[in-house]
Amino acid sequence: MEELEQWKEQLSHLSHLAMDRLREVPPNQLYVAAAIAIFTTLLLLSVRLFKRSKSNTIVLTGLSGSGKTVIFYQLRDGSTHEGTVTSMEPNEDTFILHNEKARKGKIKPVHIVDVPGHSRLRPKLDEYLPQAAGIVFVVDALDFLPNCRAASEYLYDLLTKGSVVRKKIPVLILCNKTDKVTAHTKEFIRRQMEKEIDKFRASRSAISAADIANEFTLGVPGEPFSFTQCSNKVTAADASGLTGEISQLEEFIREHVKQ
């Protein structure tokens, strides 16, 4: 008890000394010191929150049959997982990319989500977009023209979602099956999708009051639409899920999910 009383007396003495010193400091200096302390605290908290919120999630999406699930397994296992059917539930896993497993040193795992492309299941996409570091929109380059309009409309809806635009989530148009001789090039696919999106933009702006599904508009009024006009960075790349040629996809992932 005596030791406790001594501690109390010492603390009381020190607090009185501190208060006396503070009274000697001019008020303007106290305000400056307090402002610096508050600013430093807020800055440190912001840095910590930014580091915590840095996502490692990559979302694979696109029309059914474009090859998303094959690409998912190539990224994870280095295999095509042949025999899989069209996904009716998201494939989701966190792993080190297959091509990086042999590397030495610490490698950051990636959380990959393969969202089914069926129109009835697309609302699932909204669950994953807020946490996405990047979106991979998979297109069948072999059977592109018959599906161009549907794919472009899907991409249009994606690029006008508030959760995508506000965070400026980068989007990769991944042209799958480009190993086939009759497959279309990524440049051709990009141009055709820009033309189709331009048509959607014109038709939907005419009924904008009723178009409540799209939170943002695309492009520059009076100019032909181009992906360069998007708030998000939109790029295109080649891939072949069946042969395992996904190096451009892996580069995109590592650009946005840092080691």
JSON list of C-alpha atoms in Angstrom, two decimals, residues 32-163:
[
{"chain": "A", "resi": 32, "resn": "VAL", "atom": "CA", "xyz": [0.47, 24.43, -33.76]},
{"chain": "A", "resi": 33, "resn": "ALA", "atom": "CA", "xyz": [1.77, 21.44, -31.78]},
{"chain": "A", "resi": 34, "resn": "ALA", "atom": "CA", "xyz": [-1.74, 20.05, -31.37]},
{"chain": "A", "resi": 35, "resn": "ALA", "atom": "CA", "xyz": [-2.46, 20.49, -35.11]},
{"chain": "A", "resi": 36, "resn": "ILE", "atom": "CA", "xyz": [0.78, 18.70, -36.04]},
{"chain": "A", "resi": 37, "resn": "ALA", "atom": "CA", "xyz": [-0.03, 15.84, -33.65]},
{"chain": "A", "resi": 38, "resn": "ILE", "atom": "CA", "xyz": [-3.56, 15.45, -35.05]},
{"chain": "A", "resi": 39, "resn": "PHE", "atom": "CA", "xyz": [-2.34, 15.61, -38.67]},
{"chain": "A", "resi": 40, "resn": "THR", "atom": "CA", "xyz": [0.39, 13.02, -38.03]},
{"chain": "A", "resi": 41, "resn": "THR", "atom": "CA", "xyz": [-2.08, 10.67, -36.33]},
{"chain": "A", "resi": 42, "resn": "LEU", "atom": "CA", "xyz": [-4.58, 10.96, -39.20]},
{"chain": "A", "resi": 43, "resn": "LEU", "atom": "CA", "xyz": [-1.83, 10.41, -41.77]},
{"chain": "A", "resi": 44, "resn": "LEU", "atom": "CA", "xyz": [-0.60, 7.25, -40.05]},
{"chain": "A", "resi": 45, "resn": "LEU", "atom": "CA", "xyz": [-4.15, 5.92, -39.75]},
{"chain": "A", "resi": 46, "resn": "SER", "atom": "CA", "xyz": [-4.78, 6.63, -43.45]},
{"chain": "A", "resi": 47, "resn": "VAL", "atom": "CA", "xyz": [-1.64, 4.78, -44.48]},
{"chain": "A", "resi": 48, "resn": "ARG", "atom": "CA", "xyz": [-2.56, 1.78, -42.34]},
{"chain": "A", "resi": 49, "resn": "LEU", "atom": "CA", "xyz": [-6.12, 1.70, -43.68]},
{"chain": "A", "resi": 50, "resn": "PHE", "atom": "CA", "xyz": [-4.86, 2.01, -47.28]},
{"chain": "A", "resi": 51, "resn": "LYS", "atom": "CA", "xyz": [-2.50, -0.93, -46.78]},
{"chain": "A", "resi": 52, "resn": "ARG", "atom": "CA", "xyz": [-5.25, -3.03, -45.24]},
{"chain": "A", "resi": 53, "resn": "SER", "atom": "CA", "xyz": [-7.74, -2.23, -48.00]},
{"chain": "A", "resi": 54, "resn": "LYS", "atom": "CA", "xyz": [-5.35, -3.16, -50.84]},
{"chain": "A", "resi": 55, "resn": "SER", "atom": "CA", "xyz": [-7.21, -6.07, -52.38]},
{"chain": "A", "resi": 56, "resn": "ASN", "atom": "CA", "xyz": [-5.74, -9.26, -53.85]},
{"chain": "A", "resi": 57, "resn": "THR", "atom": "CA", "xyz": [-8.99, -10.29, -55.59]},
{"chain": "A", "resi": 58, "resn": "ILE", "atom": "CA", "xyz": [-9.20, -10.75, -59.36]},
{"chain": "A", "resi": 59, "resn": "VAL", "atom": "CA", "xyz": [-12.67, -11.34, -60.81]},
{"chain": "A", "resi": 60, "resn": "LEU", "atom": "CA", "xyz": [-13.10, -13.45, -63.97]},
{"chain": "A", "resi": 61, "resn": "THR", "atom": "CA", "xyz": [-16.32, -12.77, -65.84]},
{"chain": "A", "resi": 62, "resn": "GLY", "atom": "CA", "xyz": [-17.79, -12.87, -69.35]},
{"chain": "A", "resi": 63, "resn": "LEU", "atom": "CA", "xyz": [-20.39, -14.81, -71.33]},
{"chain": "A", "resi": 64, "resn": "SER", "atom": "CA", "xyz": [-21.01, -18.50, -70.73]},
{"chain": "A", "resi": 65, "resn": "GLY", "atom": "CA", "xyz": [-18.71, -20.68, -72.82]},
{"chain": "A", "resi": 66, "resn": "SER", "atom": "CA", "xyz": [-15.95, -18.10, -73.13]},
{"chain": "A", "resi": 67, "resn": "GLY", "atom": "CA", "xyz": [-13.52, -20.31, -71.19]},
{"chain": "A", "resi": 68, "resn": "LYS", "atom": "CA", "xyz": [-13.40, -18.63, -67.76]},
{"chain": "A", "resi": 69, "resn": "THR", "atom": "CA", "xyz": [-13.37, -21.86, -65.77]},
{"chain": "A", "resi": 70, "resn": "VAL", "atom": "CA", "xyz": [-10.56, -23.39, -67.87]},
{"chain": "A", "resi": 71, "resn": "ILE", "atom": "CA", "xyz": [-8.50, -20.23, -67.28]},
{"chain": "A", "resi": 72, "resn": "PHE", "atom": "CA", "xyz": [-9.26, -20.41, -63.55]},
{"chain": "A", "resi": 73, "resn": "TYR", "atom": "CA", "xyz": [-7.78, -23.91, -63.36]},
{"chain": "A", "resi": 74, "resn": "GLN", "atom": "CA", "xyz": [-4.80, -22.93, -65.53]},
{"chain": "A", "resi": 75, "resn": "LEU", "atom": "CA", "xyz": [-3.99, -20.18, -63.07]},
{"chain": "A", "resi": 76, "resn": "ARG", "atom": "CA", "xyz": [-4.38, -22.46, -60.08]},
{"chain": "A", "resi": 77, "resn": "ASP", "atom": "CA", "xyz": [-3.19, -25.90, -61.24]},
{"chain": "A", "resi": 78, "resn": "GLY", "atom": "CA", "xyz": [-1.64, -25.42, -64.66]},
{"chain": "A", "resi": 79, "resn": "SER", "atom": "CA", "xyz": [-4.29, -27.79, -66.05]},
{"chain": "A", "resi": 80, "resn": "THR", "atom": "CA", "xyz": [-7.45, -27.39, -68.11]},
{"chain": "A", "resi": 81, "resn": "HIS", "atom": "CA", "xyz": [-9.52, -29.52, -65.73]},
{"chain": "A", "resi": 82, "resn": "GLU", "atom": "CA", "xyz": [-11.16, -31.03, -68.77]},
{"chain": "A", "resi": 83, "resn": "GLY", "atom": "CA", "xyz": [-14.59, -32.46, -68.19]},
{"chain": "A", "resi": 84, "resn": "THR", "atom": "CA", "xyz": [-15.88, -29.42, -66.31]},
{"chain": "A", "resi": 85, "resn": "VAL", "atom": "CA", "xyz": [-19.24, -28.11, -67.45]},
{"chain": "A", "resi": 86, "resn": "THR", "atom": "CA", "xyz": [-20.53, -24.56, -67.51]},
{"chain": "A", "resi": 87, "resn": "SER", "atom": "CA", "xyz": [-20.27, -23.22, -63.96]},
{"chain": "A", "resi": 88, "resn": "MET", "atom": "CA", "xyz": [-23.50, -22.59, -62.09]},
{"chain": "A", "resi": 89, "resn": "GLU", "atom": "CA", "xyz": [-21.73, -21.40, -58.94]},
{"chain": "A", "resi": 90, "resn": "PRO", "atom": "CA", "xyz": [-18.65, -19.19, -58.63]},
{"chain": "A", "resi": 91, "resn": "ASN", "atom": "CA", "xyz": [-15.29, -20.96, -58.51]},
{"chain": "A", "resi": 92, "resn": "GLU", "atom": "CA", "xyz": [-13.34, -19.23, -55.79]},
{"chain": "A", "resi": 93, "resn": "ASP", "atom": "CA", "xyz": [-9.93, -19.89, -54.28]},
{"chain": "A", "resi": 94, "resn": "THR", "atom": "CA", "xyz": [-6.83, -18.14, -52.92]},
{"chain": "A", "resi": 95, "resn": "PHE", "atom": "CA", "xyz": [-3.52, -19.50, -54.21]},
{"chain": "A", "resi": 96, "resn": "ILE", "atom": "CA", "xyz": [-0.08, -18.75, -55.56]},
{"chain": "A", "resi": 97, "resn": "LEU", "atom": "CA", "xyz": [-0.24, -18.65, -59.36]},
{"chain": "A", "resi": 98, "resn": "HIS", "atom": "CA", "xyz": [0.83, -22.01, -60.81]},
{"chain": "A", "resi": 99, "resn": "ASN", "atom": "CA", "xyz": [3.68, -20.51, -62.85]},
{"chain": "A", "resi": 100, "resn": "GLU", "atom": "CA", "xyz": [5.08, -18.84, -59.71]},
{"chain": "A", "resi": 101, "resn": "LYS", "atom": "CA", "xyz": [5.16, -21.89, -57.45]},
{"chain": "A", "resi": 102, "resn": "ALA", "atom": "CA", "xyz": [8.73, -22.79, -58.40]},
{"chain": "A", "resi": 103, "resn": "ARG", "atom": "CA", "xyz": [10.04, -19.31, -57.61]},
{"chain": "A", "resi": 104, "resn": "LYS", "atom": "CA", "xyz": [12.03, -18.64, -54.48]},
{"chain": "A", "resi": 105, "resn": "GLY", "atom": "CA", "xyz": [11.12, -16.05, -51.92]},
{"chain": "A", "resi": 106, "resn": "LYS", "atom": "CA", "xyz": [7.86, -14.79, -50.53]},
{"chain": "A", "resi": 107, "resn": "ILE", "atom": "CA", "xyz": [5.06, -14.74, -53.11]},
{"chain": "A", "resi": 108, "resn": "LYS", "atom": "CA", "xyz": [1.70, -13.13, -52.44]},
{"chain": "A", "resi": 109, "resn": "PRO", "atom": "CA", "xyz": [-1.30, -15.42, -53.04]},
{"chain": "A", "resi": 110, "resn": "VAL", "atom": "CA", "xyz": [-4.08, -14.19, -55.31]},
{"chain": "A", "resi": 111, "resn": "HIS", "atom": "CA", "xyz": [-7.79, -14.56, -54.65]},
{"chain": "A", "resi": 112, "resn": "ILE", "atom": "CA", "xyz": [-9.41, -15.57, -57.96]},
{"chain": "A", "resi": 113, "resn": "VAL", "atom": "CA", "xyz": [-13.19, -15.61, -58.43]},
{"chain": "A", "resi": 114, "resn": "ASP", "atom": "CA", "xyz": [-14.71, -17.14, -61.58]},
{"chain": "A", "resi": 115, "resn": "VAL", "atom": "CA", "xyz": [-18.27, -15.76, -61.80]},
{"chain": "A", "resi": 116, "resn": "PRO", "atom": "CA", "xyz": [-20.75, -17.71, -63.97]},
{"chain": "A", "resi": 117, "resn": "GLY", "atom": "CA", "xyz": [-21.70, -15.94, -67.20]},
{"chain": "A", "resi": 118, "resn": "HIS", "atom": "CA", "xyz": [-25.32, -17.06, -67.32]},
{"chain": "A", "resi": 119, "resn": "SER", "atom": "CA", "xyz": [-27.58, -14.00, -67.31]},
{"chain": "A", "resi": 120, "resn": "ARG", "atom": "CA", "xyz": [-29.63, -15.24, -64.34]},
{"chain": "A", "resi": 121, "resn": "LEU", "atom": "CA", "xyz": [-26.48, -15.67, -62.25]},
{"chain": "A", "resi": 122, "resn": "ARG", "atom": "CA", "xyz": [-24.81, -12.33, -63.05]},
{"chain": "A", "resi": 123, "resn": "PRO", "atom": "CA", "xyz": [-26.15, -10.60, -59.90]},
{"chain": "A", "resi": 124, "resn": "LYS", "atom": "CA", "xyz": [-23.54, -12.73, -58.09]},
{"chain": "A", "resi": 125, "resn": "LEU", "atom": "CA", "xyz": [-20.97, -10.45, -59.69]},
{"chain": "A", "resi": 126, "resn": "ASP", "atom": "CA", "xyz": [-22.08, -7.51, -57.54]},
{"chain": "A", "resi": 127, "resn": "GLU", "atom": "CA", "xyz": [-20.98, -9.38, -54.42]},
{"chain": "A", "resi": 128, "resn": "TYR", "atom": "CA", "xyz": [-17.35, -9.48, -55.58]},
{"chain": "A", "resi": 129, "resn": "LEU", "atom": "CA", "xyz": [-16.83, -6.20, -57.48]},
{"chain": "A", "resi": 130, "resn": "PRO", "atom": "CA", "xyz": [-16.37, -3.95, -54.40]},
{"chain": "A", "resi": 131, "resn": "GLN", "atom": "CA", "xyz": [-13.34, -6.02, -53.33]},
{"chain": "A", "resi": 132, "resn": "ALA", "atom": "CA", "xyz": [-11.79, -6.44, -56.80]},
{"chain": "A", "resi": 133, "resn": "ALA", "atom": "CA", "xyz": [-8.26, -5.27, -57.60]},
{"chain": "A", "resi": 134, "resn": "GLY", "atom": "CA", "xyz": [-8.89, -6.09, -61.26]},
{"chain": "A", "resi": 135, "resn": "ILE", "atom": "CA", "xyz": [-11.58, -7.48, -63.57]},
{"chain": "A", "resi": 136, "resn": "VAL", "atom": "CA", "xyz": [-10.85, -9.95, -66.38]},
{"chain": "A", "resi": 137, "resn": "PHE", "atom": "CA", "xyz": [-13.60, -9.97, -69.00]},
{"chain": "A", "resi": 138, "resn": "VAL", "atom": "CA", "xyz": [-13.12, -13.20, -70.99]},
{"chain": "A", "resi": 139, "resn": "VAL", "atom": "CA", "xyz": [-14.20, -13.26, -74.65]},
{"chain": "A", "resi": 140, "resn": "ASP", "atom": "CA", "xyz": [-14.32, -16.27, -76.98]},
{"chain": "A", "resi": 141, "resn": "ALA", "atom": "CA", "xyz": [-12.10, -15.06, -79.86]},
{"chain": "A", "resi": 142, "resn": "LEU", "atom": "CA", "xyz": [-13.04, -18.06, -82.00]},
{"chain": "A", "resi": 143, "resn": "ASP", "atom": "CA", "xyz": [-16.81, -17.57, -81.83]},
{"chain": "A", "resi": 144, "resn": "PHE", "atom": "CA", "xyz": [-16.73, -13.83, -81.29]},
{"chain": "A", "resi": 145, "resn": "LEU", "atom": "CA", "xyz": [-18.92, -12.30, -84.01]},
{"chain": "A", "resi": 146, "resn": "PRO", "atom": "CA", "xyz": [-22.18, -14.17, -83.17]},
{"chain": "A", "resi": 147, "resn": "ASN", "atom": "CA", "xyz": [-21.71, -13.14, -79.52]},
{"chain": "A", "resi": 148, "resn": "CYS", "atom": "CA", "xyz": [-20.28, -9.65, -80.07]},
{"chain": "A", "resi": 149, "resn": "ARG", "atom": "CA", "xyz": [-23.49, -7.79, -79.24]},
{"chain": "A", "resi": 150, "resn": "ALA", "atom": "CA", "xyz": [-24.24, -9.80, -76.09]},
{"chain": "A", "resi": 151, "resn": "ALA", "atom": "CA", "xyz": [-20.64, -9.55, -74.85]},
{"chain": "A", "resi": 152, "resn": "SER", "atom": "CA", "xyz": [-20.51, -5.80, -75.55]},
{"chain": "A", "resi": 153, "resn": "GLU", "atom": "CA", "xyz": [-23.75, -5.20, -73.68]},
{"chain": "A", "resi": 154, "resn": "TYR", "atom": "CA", "xyz": [-22.45, -7.17, -70.70]},
{"chain": "A", "resi": 155, "resn": "LEU", "atom": "CA", "xyz": [-19.22, -5.16, -70.73]},
{"chain": "A", "resi": 156, "resn": "TYR", "atom": "CA", "xyz": [-21.17, -1.90, -71.10]},
{"chain": "A", "resi": 157, "resn": "ASP", "atom": "CA", "xyz": [-23.19, -2.74, -67.98]},
{"chain": "A", "resi": 158, "resn": "LEU", "atom": "CA", "xyz": [-19.99, -3.61, -66.14]},
{"chain": "A", "resi": 159, "resn": "LEU", "atom": "CA", "xyz": [-18.22, -0.36, -67.07]},
{"chain": "A", "resi": 160, "resn": "THR", "atom": "CA", "xyz": [-21.18, 1.75, -65.90]},
{"chain": "A", "resi": 161, "resn": "LYS", "atom": "CA", "xyz": [-21.48, 0.17, -62.45]},
{"chain": "A", "resi": 162, "resn": "GLY", "atom": "CA", "xyz": [-20.79, 2.55, -59.59]},
{"chain": "A", "resi": 163, "resn": "SER", "atom": "CA", "xyz": [-18.70, -0.02, -57.72]}
]
